[in-house]
Coordinates of C-alpha atoms and ligand atoms in Angstrom, one line a residue:
M287 CA 5.3 7.1 -33.0
E288 CA 6.6 10.1 -34.9
S289 CA 10.0 10.1 -33.2
L290 CA 10.6 6.4 -33.9
G291 CA 9.7 7.1 -37.5
K292 CA 12.3 9.9 -37.6
L293 CA 14.8 7.6 -36.0
E294 CA 14.3 5.0 -38.7
K295 CA 14.8 7.6 -41.5
S296 CA 17.9 9.2 -40.0
N297 CA 19.3 5.8 -39.0
K298 CA 20.8 7.5 -36.0
R299 CA 20.2 5.3 -33.0
P300 CA 20.6 7.0 -29.6
H301 CA 22.9 5.2 -27.3
V302 CA 21.6 4.4 -23.8
V303 CA 23.9 3.1 -21.1
V304 CA 22.1 1.1 -18.4
F305 CA 24.1 0.6 -15.1
P306 CA 22.8 -1.5 -12.3
Y307 CA 24.3 -2.0 -8.8
P308 CA 26.1 -5.3 -9.0
A309 CA 23.6 -7.5 -7.1
Q310 CA 21.0 -10.0 -8.4
G311 CA 18.0 -8.0 -7.3
H312 CA 19.3 -4.9 -9.1
I313 CA 20.6 -6.6 -12.2
N314 CA 17.3 -8.3 -13.0
P315 CA 15.0 -5.3 -13.3
L316 CA 17.7 -3.2 -15.1
M317 CA 18.5 -5.9 -17.6
E318 CA 14.8 -6.3 -18.3
F319 CA 14.6 -2.5 -18.8
A320 CA 17.6 -2.6 -21.1
N321 CA 15.7 -5.3 -23.1
R322 CA 12.7 -3.1 -23.4
L323 CA 14.8 -0.3 -24.7
L324 CA 16.4 -2.6 -27.3
S325 CA 13.0 -3.6 -28.5
H326 CA 12.5 0.2 -29.2
N327 CA 15.5 0.0 -31.5
L328 CA 17.9 2.0 -29.3
M329 CA 21.5 1.1 -29.0
V330 CA 21.9 -0.2 -25.5
T331 CA 25.0 -1.0 -23.4
F332 CA 24.6 -2.8 -20.1
V333 CA 27.4 -2.1 -17.6
A334 CA 28.5 -4.8 -15.2
T335 CA 31.5 -5.3 -13.1
E336 CA 34.1 -7.8 -14.4
K337 CA 33.2 -10.1 -11.6
V338 CA 29.4 -10.0 -12.4
K339 CA 30.1 -10.9 -16.0
E340 CA 32.3 -13.8 -15.0
R341 CA 29.7 -15.1 -12.6
I342 CA 26.9 -14.9 -15.1
A343 CA 29.1 -16.9 -17.6
Q344 CA 30.0 -19.5 -14.9
A345 CA 26.3 -19.8 -13.8
Q346 CA 25.3 -20.6 -17.3
D347 CA 27.8 -23.4 -17.7
G348 CA 27.0 -27.0 -18.0
D349 CA 23.4 -28.3 -17.7
S350 CA 22.1 -25.6 -15.5
C351 CA 19.4 -23.3 -16.8
A352 CA 21.3 -21.8 -19.7
N353 CA 19.3 -18.8 -21.0
S354 CA 18.9 -16.5 -23.9
A355 CA 19.0 -13.2 -22.0
L356 CA 22.4 -12.3 -23.1
E357 CA 22.0 -13.0 -26.8
N358 CA 21.0 -9.5 -27.7
I359 CA 22.5 -7.3 -25.1
R360 CA 25.9 -5.9 -25.2
I361 CA 27.7 -5.9 -21.8
E362 CA 30.7 -3.7 -21.1
T363 CA 32.6 -4.2 -17.9
I364 CA 34.2 -2.0 -15.3
S365 CA 36.4 -2.8 -12.4
D366 CA 35.1 -3.0 -8.9
G367 CA 38.5 -2.7 -7.4
L368 CA 38.5 -6.1 -5.7
T369 CA 40.6 -9.1 -6.4
P370 CA 38.7 -11.8 -8.4
D371 CA 38.7 -14.4 -5.5
L372 CA 37.3 -12.1 -2.8
D373 CA 33.8 -13.1 -1.7
R374 CA 31.8 -10.0 -2.5
E375 CA 28.7 -11.2 -0.6
K376 CA 30.6 -11.1 2.7
N377 CA 32.2 -7.7 2.1
S378 CA 29.3 -5.6 1.0
A379 CA 30.4 -2.4 2.8
M380 CA 33.9 -2.7 1.3
K381 CA 32.3 -3.6 -2.1
A382 CA 30.3 -0.3 -2.2
D383 CA 33.3 1.9 -1.2
L384 CA 35.7 0.3 -3.7
L385 CA 33.2 0.3 -6.5
K386 CA 32.8 4.0 -6.0
K387 CA 36.6 4.6 -6.0
F388 CA 37.6 2.3 -8.8
G389 CA 34.3 1.9 -10.6
S390 CA 34.0 5.6 -11.2
V391 CA 37.4 5.8 -12.9
S392 CA 36.7 2.8 -14.9
F393 CA 33.2 4.1 -15.9
E394 CA 34.7 7.4 -17.0
H395 CA 37.2 5.6 -19.2
L396 CA 34.3 3.7 -20.7
I397 CA 32.4 6.9 -21.6
E398 CA 35.6 8.4 -23.1
R399 CA 36.0 5.2 -25.2
F400 CA 32.4 5.5 -26.4
N401 CA 33.0 9.1 -27.4
A402 CA 36.3 8.2 -29.3
Q403 CA 34.4 5.4 -31.1
G404 CA 31.6 7.8 -32.2
K405 CA 29.1 6.1 -29.9
R406 CA 28.2 9.2 -27.9
V407 CA 26.0 8.4 -25.0
S408 CA 22.5 10.0 -25.1
C409 CA 21.3 8.9 -21.7
I410 CA 22.6 7.0 -18.6
V411 CA 20.0 5.0 -16.8
Y412 CA 21.7 4.5 -13.4
D413 CA 20.7 2.5 -10.4
S414 CA 20.1 5.0 -7.7
F415 CA 22.4 3.1 -5.3
L416 CA 25.3 4.2 -7.5
D417 CA 25.2 7.8 -6.2
W418 CA 28.5 8.7 -7.8
V419 CA 27.3 8.2 -11.4
P420 CA 25.5 11.6 -11.6
Q421 CA 28.8 13.4 -11.2
I422 CA 30.3 11.6 -14.2
A423 CA 27.1 12.2 -16.3
K424 CA 27.4 15.9 -15.4
K425 CA 31.1 16.0 -16.4
F426 CA 30.2 14.7 -19.9
A427 CA 26.8 16.6 -20.1
I428 CA 24.9 13.3 -20.5
P429 CA 21.2 13.4 -19.5
L430 CA 20.5 11.1 -16.6
A431 CA 17.7 8.8 -15.6
F432 CA 17.5 7.8 -11.9
F433 CA 16.3 4.2 -11.6
W434 CA 14.6 3.2 -8.4
T435 CA 14.5 -0.6 -7.8
Q436 CA 12.1 -0.7 -4.9
S437 CA 8.4 0.2 -4.5
C438 CA 7.0 3.7 -5.0
A439 CA 5.6 3.5 -1.4
V440 CA 9.2 3.0 -0.1
Y441 CA 10.5 5.8 -2.4
S442 CA 7.8 8.1 -1.0
I443 CA 8.7 7.3 2.6
Y444 CA 12.4 7.8 2.1
Y445 CA 11.9 10.9 0.0
H446 CA 9.8 12.6 2.7
Y447 CA 12.0 11.4 5.4
H448 CA 15.1 12.7 3.6
K449 CA 13.5 16.0 3.1
R450 CA 12.8 16.4 6.8
T451 CA 16.1 15.0 8.0
G452 CA 18.5 16.5 5.5
L453 CA 19.7 19.1 7.9
L454 CA 20.2 16.7 10.7
Y455 CA 22.1 14.4 8.4
S456 CA 24.6 17.1 7.5
Q457 CA 25.1 17.8 11.2
Q458 CA 25.2 14.5 12.9
L459 CA 24.4 11.2 11.1
I460 CA 24.0 9.1 14.2
I461 CA 21.0 11.1 15.4
V462 CA 19.0 9.6 12.7
S463 CA 19.0 6.1 14.2
T464 CA 17.4 7.5 17.4
I465 CA 14.6 9.4 15.6
I466 CA 11.4 7.9 14.6
F467 CA 9.4 9.3 11.8
S468 CA 5.8 10.0 12.6
A469 CA 2.9 12.2 11.8
S470 CA 1.3 14.9 13.9
S471 CA -2.5 15.1 14.0
T472 CA -2.4 17.9 11.5
G473 CA -0.9 15.5 8.9
G474 CA 2.6 17.1 9.0
L475 CA 5.7 15.3 10.0
R476 CA 7.5 15.7 13.2
Y477 CA 10.4 14.0 14.8
L478 CA 10.2 11.9 17.9
K479 CA 13.3 11.2 19.9
E480 CA 13.6 7.9 21.8
E481 CA 12.9 9.6 25.1
D482 CA 9.5 10.8 23.8
D483 CA 6.5 8.9 24.7
L484 CA 5.9 6.9 21.5
E485 CA 2.8 5.1 22.7
N486 CA 0.4 7.3 20.9
E487 CA 2.6 8.1 18.0
M488 CA 3.4 4.7 16.5
Y489 CA 1.6 5.3 13.3
V490 CA 2.2 7.3 10.3
K491 CA -1.4 8.2 9.8
G492 CA -2.2 8.2 6.1
I493 CA 0.2 11.0 5.4
F494 CA 1.0 11.8 1.8
G495 CA -1.9 9.5 0.8
L496 CA -0.1 6.3 2.0
P497 CA -2.1 3.8 4.0
Q498 CA -1.7 3.8 7.7
L499 CA 1.7 2.4 8.6
C500 CA 2.8 1.3 12.0
S501 CA 6.5 2.2 12.8
S502 CA 7.4 -1.5 12.3
D503 CA 6.0 -1.3 8.8
L504 CA 8.5 1.3 7.8
P505 CA 11.7 0.3 6.0
S506 CA 14.0 -1.0 8.7
F507 CA 16.7 1.6 7.9
I508 CA 14.6 4.4 9.3
Q509 CA 13.2 2.4 12.3
S510 CA 14.5 3.5 15.7
S511 CA 15.9 -0.1 16.2
N512 CA 18.0 0.0 13.0
P513 CA 21.5 -1.3 13.8
Y514 CA 23.0 -0.1 10.4
P515 CA 23.2 3.7 10.4
S516 CA 25.7 3.5 7.5
A517 CA 23.0 1.7 5.4
T518 CA 20.6 4.5 6.2
K519 CA 23.0 7.0 4.9
L520 CA 23.6 5.0 1.8
V521 CA 19.9 4.8 1.1
L522 CA 19.1 8.4 1.9
D523 CA 22.1 9.9 0.1
Q524 CA 20.5 8.8 -3.2
F525 CA 17.9 11.5 -2.7
D526 CA 20.5 14.3 -2.4
I527 CA 21.1 14.0 -6.1
V528 CA 17.8 13.0 -7.5
S529 CA 17.1 16.5 -8.7
Q530 CA 20.0 16.1 -11.2
A531 CA 18.1 13.5 -13.0
K532 CA 15.9 14.3 -16.0
W533 CA 13.9 11.2 -15.5
I534 CA 12.9 9.1 -12.5
L535 CA 12.0 5.5 -13.4
G536 CA 10.6 2.9 -11.1
N537 CA 10.0 -0.8 -11.2
S538 CA 6.3 -0.7 -10.4
F539 CA 3.0 0.1 -12.3
K540 CA 0.5 2.8 -12.0
E541 CA -2.5 0.7 -11.1
L542 CA -0.6 -0.9 -8.2
E543 CA 0.7 2.3 -6.6
E544 CA -1.4 5.2 -7.9
T545 CA -1.7 7.0 -4.6
E546 CA 1.9 6.3 -3.8
I547 CA 3.1 7.8 -7.0
K548 CA 0.9 10.8 -6.4
S549 CA 2.3 11.2 -2.9
I550 CA 5.8 12.1 -4.3
D551 CA 5.7 15.8 -4.7
S552 CA 9.1 16.1 -6.3
L553 CA 9.7 18.2 -9.3
V554 CA 10.2 15.2 -11.5
Q555 CA 7.4 12.7 -11.1
P556 CA 8.5 9.0 -11.1
R557 CA 7.5 7.1 -14.2
T558 CA 6.6 3.5 -13.5
V559 CA 7.9 1.1 -16.1
G560 CA 7.3 -2.2 -14.4
P561 CA 6.7 -5.0 -13.6
L562 CA 10.1 -5.6 -15.2
I563 CA 9.8 -9.3 -15.8
P564 CA 10.4 -11.0 -19.2
P565 CA 7.5 -10.0 -21.4
S566 CA 6.7 -13.6 -22.3
Y567 CA 5.3 -13.9 -18.7
L568 CA 3.0 -11.0 -19.2
E569 CA 1.7 -12.0 -22.5
G570 CA -0.5 -14.7 -21.2
S571 CA -0.7 -18.2 -22.4
N572 CA 2.1 -20.5 -23.4
P573 CA 5.1 -18.2 -23.0
K574 CA 7.7 -19.3 -25.5
D575 CA 10.8 -17.7 -24.3
T576 CA 10.7 -17.8 -20.5
N577 CA 14.2 -18.8 -19.7
V578 CA 15.5 -15.3 -20.1
R579 CA 17.0 -14.4 -16.8
V580 CA 20.7 -14.0 -16.0
H581 CA 21.8 -15.6 -12.7
L582 CA 24.8 -15.0 -10.5
W583 CA 24.4 -18.6 -9.1
R584 CA 23.9 -21.7 -11.1
A585 CA 20.2 -22.4 -11.2
T586 CA 19.1 -25.9 -10.6
N587 CA 16.6 -27.0 -13.2
C588 CA 13.7 -28.1 -11.1
M589 CA 11.0 -28.0 -13.7
N590 CA 10.9 -31.7 -14.3
W591 CA 10.3 -32.2 -10.6
L592 CA 7.5 -29.6 -10.6
K593 CA 5.9 -31.3 -13.6
M594 CA 5.3 -34.4 -11.5
K595 CA 3.2 -32.3 -9.0
G596 CA -0.5 -31.6 -9.2
E597 CA -1.9 -28.2 -9.9
S598 CA -1.6 -25.7 -7.0
T599 CA -0.1 -28.2 -4.6
V600 CA 3.5 -26.9 -4.0
I601 CA 4.8 -24.3 -1.7
Y602 CA 7.8 -22.4 -3.0
V603 CA 10.1 -21.0 -0.3
S604 CA 12.9 -18.6 -1.1
F605 CA 14.5 -15.6 0.6
G606 CA 16.3 -13.8 -2.3
S607 CA 19.9 -13.3 -2.8
F608 CA 21.2 -11.8 0.5
L609 CA 19.3 -13.2 3.4
V610 CA 21.0 -16.1 5.2
L611 CA 18.9 -17.7 8.0
S612 CA 20.1 -19.0 11.3
K613 CA 20.1 -22.7 11.9
E614 CA 17.3 -22.3 14.4
Q615 CA 15.1 -20.5 11.9
I616 CA 15.9 -23.1 9.2
H617 CA 14.7 -25.8 11.7
E618 CA 11.4 -24.1 12.4
I619 CA 10.7 -23.7 8.7
A620 CA 11.7 -27.3 8.0
F621 CA 9.3 -28.6 10.7
G622 CA 6.6 -26.2 9.7
L623 CA 6.7 -27.4 6.1
N624 CA 6.9 -31.0 7.0
D625 CA 4.0 -30.7 9.5
S626 CA 1.8 -29.0 6.8
G627 CA 2.0 -32.2 4.7
Y628 CA 2.3 -30.2 1.4
S629 CA 5.0 -30.5 -1.2
F630 CA 7.6 -27.8 -1.2
L631 CA 10.5 -26.4 -3.2
W632 CA 12.9 -24.6 -0.9
V633 CA 15.9 -22.5 -2.0
I634 CA 18.6 -22.5 0.6
R635 CA 21.6 -20.4 -0.5
P636 CA 25.0 -21.7 0.5
S637 CA 26.5 -19.5 3.2
D638 CA 29.8 -19.7 1.3
D639 CA 29.7 -18.8 -2.3
K640 CA 32.1 -21.6 -3.3
E641 CA 30.4 -24.4 -1.5
A642 CA 27.1 -25.3 -3.1
N643 CA 27.2 -28.6 -1.1
N644 CA 26.7 -27.0 2.3
I645 CA 23.1 -26.0 1.8
T646 CA 21.7 -28.9 3.7
Q647 CA 24.0 -28.8 6.6
D648 CA 21.7 -26.7 8.8
L649 CA 18.6 -28.8 8.1
P650 CA 17.3 -31.1 10.9
E651 CA 18.8 -34.6 10.9
G652 CA 16.9 -37.0 8.7
F653 CA 14.7 -34.2 7.2
L654 CA 15.8 -34.8 3.6
E655 CA 15.1 -38.6 3.9
E656 CA 11.8 -38.0 5.6
T657 CA 10.6 -35.5 3.0
N658 CA 12.1 -37.4 0.0
G659 CA 9.8 -37.0 -3.0
K660 CA 7.6 -34.5 -1.2
G661 CA 10.2 -31.8 -0.9
L662 CA 13.1 -30.5 -3.0
V663 CA 15.9 -28.3 -1.6
V664 CA 18.1 -26.5 -4.1
P665 CA 20.8 -23.8 -3.8
W666 CA 19.3 -21.5 -6.5
C667 CA 16.5 -21.9 -9.0
P668 CA 15.0 -20.0 -12.0
Q669 CA 12.5 -18.2 -9.9
M670 CA 10.3 -16.8 -12.6
M671 CA 9.9 -20.2 -14.3
V672 CA 9.1 -21.7 -10.9
L673 CA 6.5 -19.1 -10.0
S674 CA 4.8 -19.4 -13.3
H675 CA 4.5 -23.2 -13.0
S676 CA 0.9 -24.4 -12.5
S677 CA 2.0 -26.6 -9.5
I678 CA 2.9 -23.6 -7.4
A679 CA 0.2 -22.6 -4.9
L680 CA 2.0 -20.3 -2.5
F681 CA 5.3 -18.4 -2.1
M682 CA 6.9 -18.0 1.3
T683 CA 9.1 -15.0 0.6
H684 CA 11.3 -12.5 2.4
C685 CA 9.4 -9.8 0.4
G686 CA 12.3 -8.4 -1.6
W687 CA 10.7 -6.0 -4.1
N688 CA 11.5 -8.2 -7.1
S689 CA 10.1 -11.3 -5.5
T690 CA 7.0 -9.4 -4.4
L691 CA 6.4 -8.0 -7.9
E692 CA 7.1 -11.3 -9.6
S693 CA 4.7 -13.2 -7.4
L694 CA 2.0 -10.6 -7.7
S695 CA 2.4 -10.4 -11.5
L696 CA 2.1 -14.2 -11.8
G697 CA -0.9 -14.3 -9.4
V698 CA 0.7 -16.4 -6.7
P699 CA -0.3 -15.5 -3.1
M700 CA 2.4 -15.1 -0.5
L701 CA 3.4 -15.8 3.1
A702 CA 5.4 -12.8 4.1
F703 CA 8.6 -13.3 6.1
P704 CA 10.2 -9.8 6.0
E705 CA 13.6 -9.3 7.6
W706 CA 15.0 -5.8 6.9
S707 CA 15.3 -2.9 4.4
D708 CA 12.1 -2.4 2.4
Q709 CA 10.8 -5.8 3.2
P710 CA 8.5 -4.9 6.2
T711 CA 6.8 -2.2 4.1
N712 CA 6.3 -4.7 1.2
A713 CA 4.9 -7.2 3.7
K714 CA 2.4 -4.6 5.0
Y715 CA 1.2 -3.9 1.4
I716 CA 1.0 -7.6 0.6
E717 CA -1.2 -8.3 3.6
D718 CA -3.3 -5.2 4.2
H719 CA -3.3 -3.2 1.0
W720 CA -3.2 -5.6 -1.9
K721 CA -4.6 -8.4 0.2
I722 CA -2.6 -11.1 -1.6
G723 CA -0.9 -12.8 1.4
R724 CA -0.5 -13.3 5.1
R725 CA 2.4 -12.0 7.2
L726 CA 4.0 -14.6 9.5
S727 CA 4.2 -13.4 13.1
R728 CA 7.4 -13.8 15.1
R729 CA 7.7 -15.3 18.5
D730 CA 9.4 -13.5 21.4
D731 CA 12.7 -15.1 20.5
G732 CA 12.5 -13.4 17.0
L733 CA 11.8 -16.6 15.1
V734 CA 8.9 -17.6 13.0
G735 CA 7.8 -20.8 14.7
R736 CA 6.7 -24.1 13.0
E737 CA 3.2 -23.7 14.4
E738 CA 2.7 -20.3 12.9
L739 CA 4.0 -21.5 9.5
N740 CA 1.9 -24.6 9.5
K741 CA -1.2 -22.6 10.6
L742 CA -0.8 -20.0 7.8
I743 CA 0.0 -22.6 5.1
K744 CA -3.3 -24.4 6.0
E745 CA -5.2 -21.1 6.1
V746 CA -4.0 -20.1 2.6
M747 CA -4.3 -23.6 1.1
E748 CA -7.6 -24.8 2.7
T749 CA -9.9 -21.9 3.7
N750 CA -12.1 -19.3 2.1
Q751 CA -9.8 -16.6 3.2
G752 CA -7.0 -18.4 1.3
A753 CA -9.3 -18.6 -1.8
E754 CA -9.9 -14.9 -1.5
L755 CA -6.1 -14.2 -1.5
R756 CA -5.7 -16.3 -4.6
K757 CA -8.6 -14.4 -6.3
N758 CA -7.0 -11.1 -5.4
A759 CA -3.6 -12.2 -6.7
L760 CA -5.1 -13.2 -10.0
W761 CA -6.8 -9.8 -10.2
W762 CA -3.4 -8.0 -9.7
K763 CA -1.9 -10.4 -12.3
T764 CA -4.5 -9.1 -14.8
L765 CA -3.6 -5.5 -14.0
A766 CA 0.1 -6.2 -14.3
M767 CA -0.5 -7.7 -17.8
K768 CA -2.6 -4.7 -18.8
S769 CA 0.1 -2.3 -17.8
F770 CA 2.1 -3.8 -20.6
G771 CA -0.7 -3.9 -23.1
K772 CA -0.6 -1.6 -26.1
S773 CA -2.1 1.4 -24.2
G774 CA -0.9 0.1 -20.8
S775 CA 0.5 2.6 -18.3
S776 CA 4.0 1.2 -18.2
N777 CA 4.2 0.6 -21.9
K778 CA 3.2 4.2 -22.5
N779 CA 5.8 5.5 -19.9
I780 CA 8.5 3.5 -21.7
E781 CA 7.4 4.9 -25.0
S782 CA 7.4 8.5 -23.8
F783 CA 10.8 8.0 -22.2
V784 CA 12.3 6.6 -25.4
E785 CA 10.7 9.4 -27.4
E786 CA 12.3 12.0 -25.1
V787 CA 15.7 10.3 -25.2
I788 CA 15.5 10.4 -29.0
N789 CA 14.4 14.0 -29.1
S790 CA 17.2 15.1 -26.8
A791 CA 19.9 13.0 -28.6
Ligands
UDP1088 N1 15.9 -15.4 -7.7 C1 16.1 -16.4 -8.6 N2 16.3 -17.7 -8.0 C2 16.3 -17.9 -6.7 C3 16.1 -16.9 -5.8 C4 15.9 -15.6 -6.3 O1 16.1 -16.3 -9.8 O2 16.5 -19.1 -6.3 C5 15.7 -14.0 -8.2 C6 14.3 -13.5 -8.0 O3 13.5 -13.9 -9.2 C7 14.5 -12.0 -7.9 C8 15.9 -11.9 -7.4 O4 16.5 -13.1 -7.5 O5 14.4 -11.4 -9.2 C9 15.9 -11.5 -5.9 O6 15.5 -10.1 -5.8 P1 14.6 -9.6 -4.5 O7 14.4 -8.2 -4.7 O8 13.4 -10.5 -4.4 O9 15.5 -9.9 -3.3 P2 17.0 -9.6 -2.9 O10 17.9 -10.7 -3.4 O11 17.4 -8.3 -3.5 O12 17.0 -9.6 -1.4

């Protein structure tokens, strides 16, 4: 590349600041992106809250899965305004408000410090959840890249929804929770109030080129039943300022979401730079350096346990970093897994951050003894290492975007257990569009029952339909790998982004 050549000659390395929202599902893709920029010889600073840095360090202590992710990357910290001992998982609304208030001051000081040190910032890549960062970038005249951590389909849905509801939002936020987003027969959007007859209007019919979506396939924050209007505001507010960004980057890849990317008719087209997983997993056989993820919880090294299992025999069960299940739901899953007869590795996060011991308290009595040897229950694991292990046959997932993309990129079929946010939309794509999994149905009491779980495990593990899902998953894996090949779509998008940053530095 000509620009990289110029860069080497002038020895002037543009400085990119990468700033994720302080949560595991946001840190992972942005840290991976920071690593990609580093490999293009840019100076990169990764911004984390003091608490996140402390947790990463603690999680790496002792004999847990220590990793090499932090060897090359420079982390600078900002304050999130909370005392060190406060449980941030339980205070997420407070966390976002205080981060905005204190984090913005702290972040401004950081930029000033860089300027004073002669490390002028050429670009800020910010997590779109941090909607206060653009103001600071503007103040210092720093070009901005908006980084979207969910799918392009979800971006498109929110983007169009935001465009249509912007006026309503400025007038009366609460109205939004009583509106359902739907399509008229002419293909345009219209609003439906709750009192309207929804019977014939429950589908968004292929608008903007997206596949047909039922209202329950939409992100939960814009479903009429959404109980969190403030979350809806948080999500949609991101689109108020998207026009200030010079670049829109997304953790997906062109081959996976071509029509979804095309469906976004904004001035700045999103550039897909994913799947943002460590390159060693995308490079094919015998990945050397796979233990390259940072964790906010200490990851149990379960690789020796997996090694004892046969090829494609284990069900991996995990619901990401936020979701905490009810005791009743845990029981149903436990019985479903046990009834299936298959081996399983199950991540149950402790409900209290400090008590890793309490993960088994909600399991049925005698469950651990009965499944001893066949099942392993851990509070956190190195998910990428687990998913890439040959013993893993199936992933029961909450369909967080990272988990979805990781499973797809490693060719592992899924059982979809979506709960909220973008998860219903991801589940729809997993089952009906990419055809790499089955969605678990809920009973009238809202739970996924043991019979349903047992039935779908058997279907994926033992039938031709299951074999078809596995075949499709491997096909997507190949495309994910290609996107990072020399002339792959994501690779090219990263290269053009780097080139533009260099040219504008
Ligand atoms: N993860 C992990 N170990 C676990 C569970 C999850 O490393 O035991 C990682 C997983 O690989 C993914 C992230 O945590 O990168 C979770 O992100 P996702 O978007 O799937 O869900 P969220 O936590 O945001 O709901």
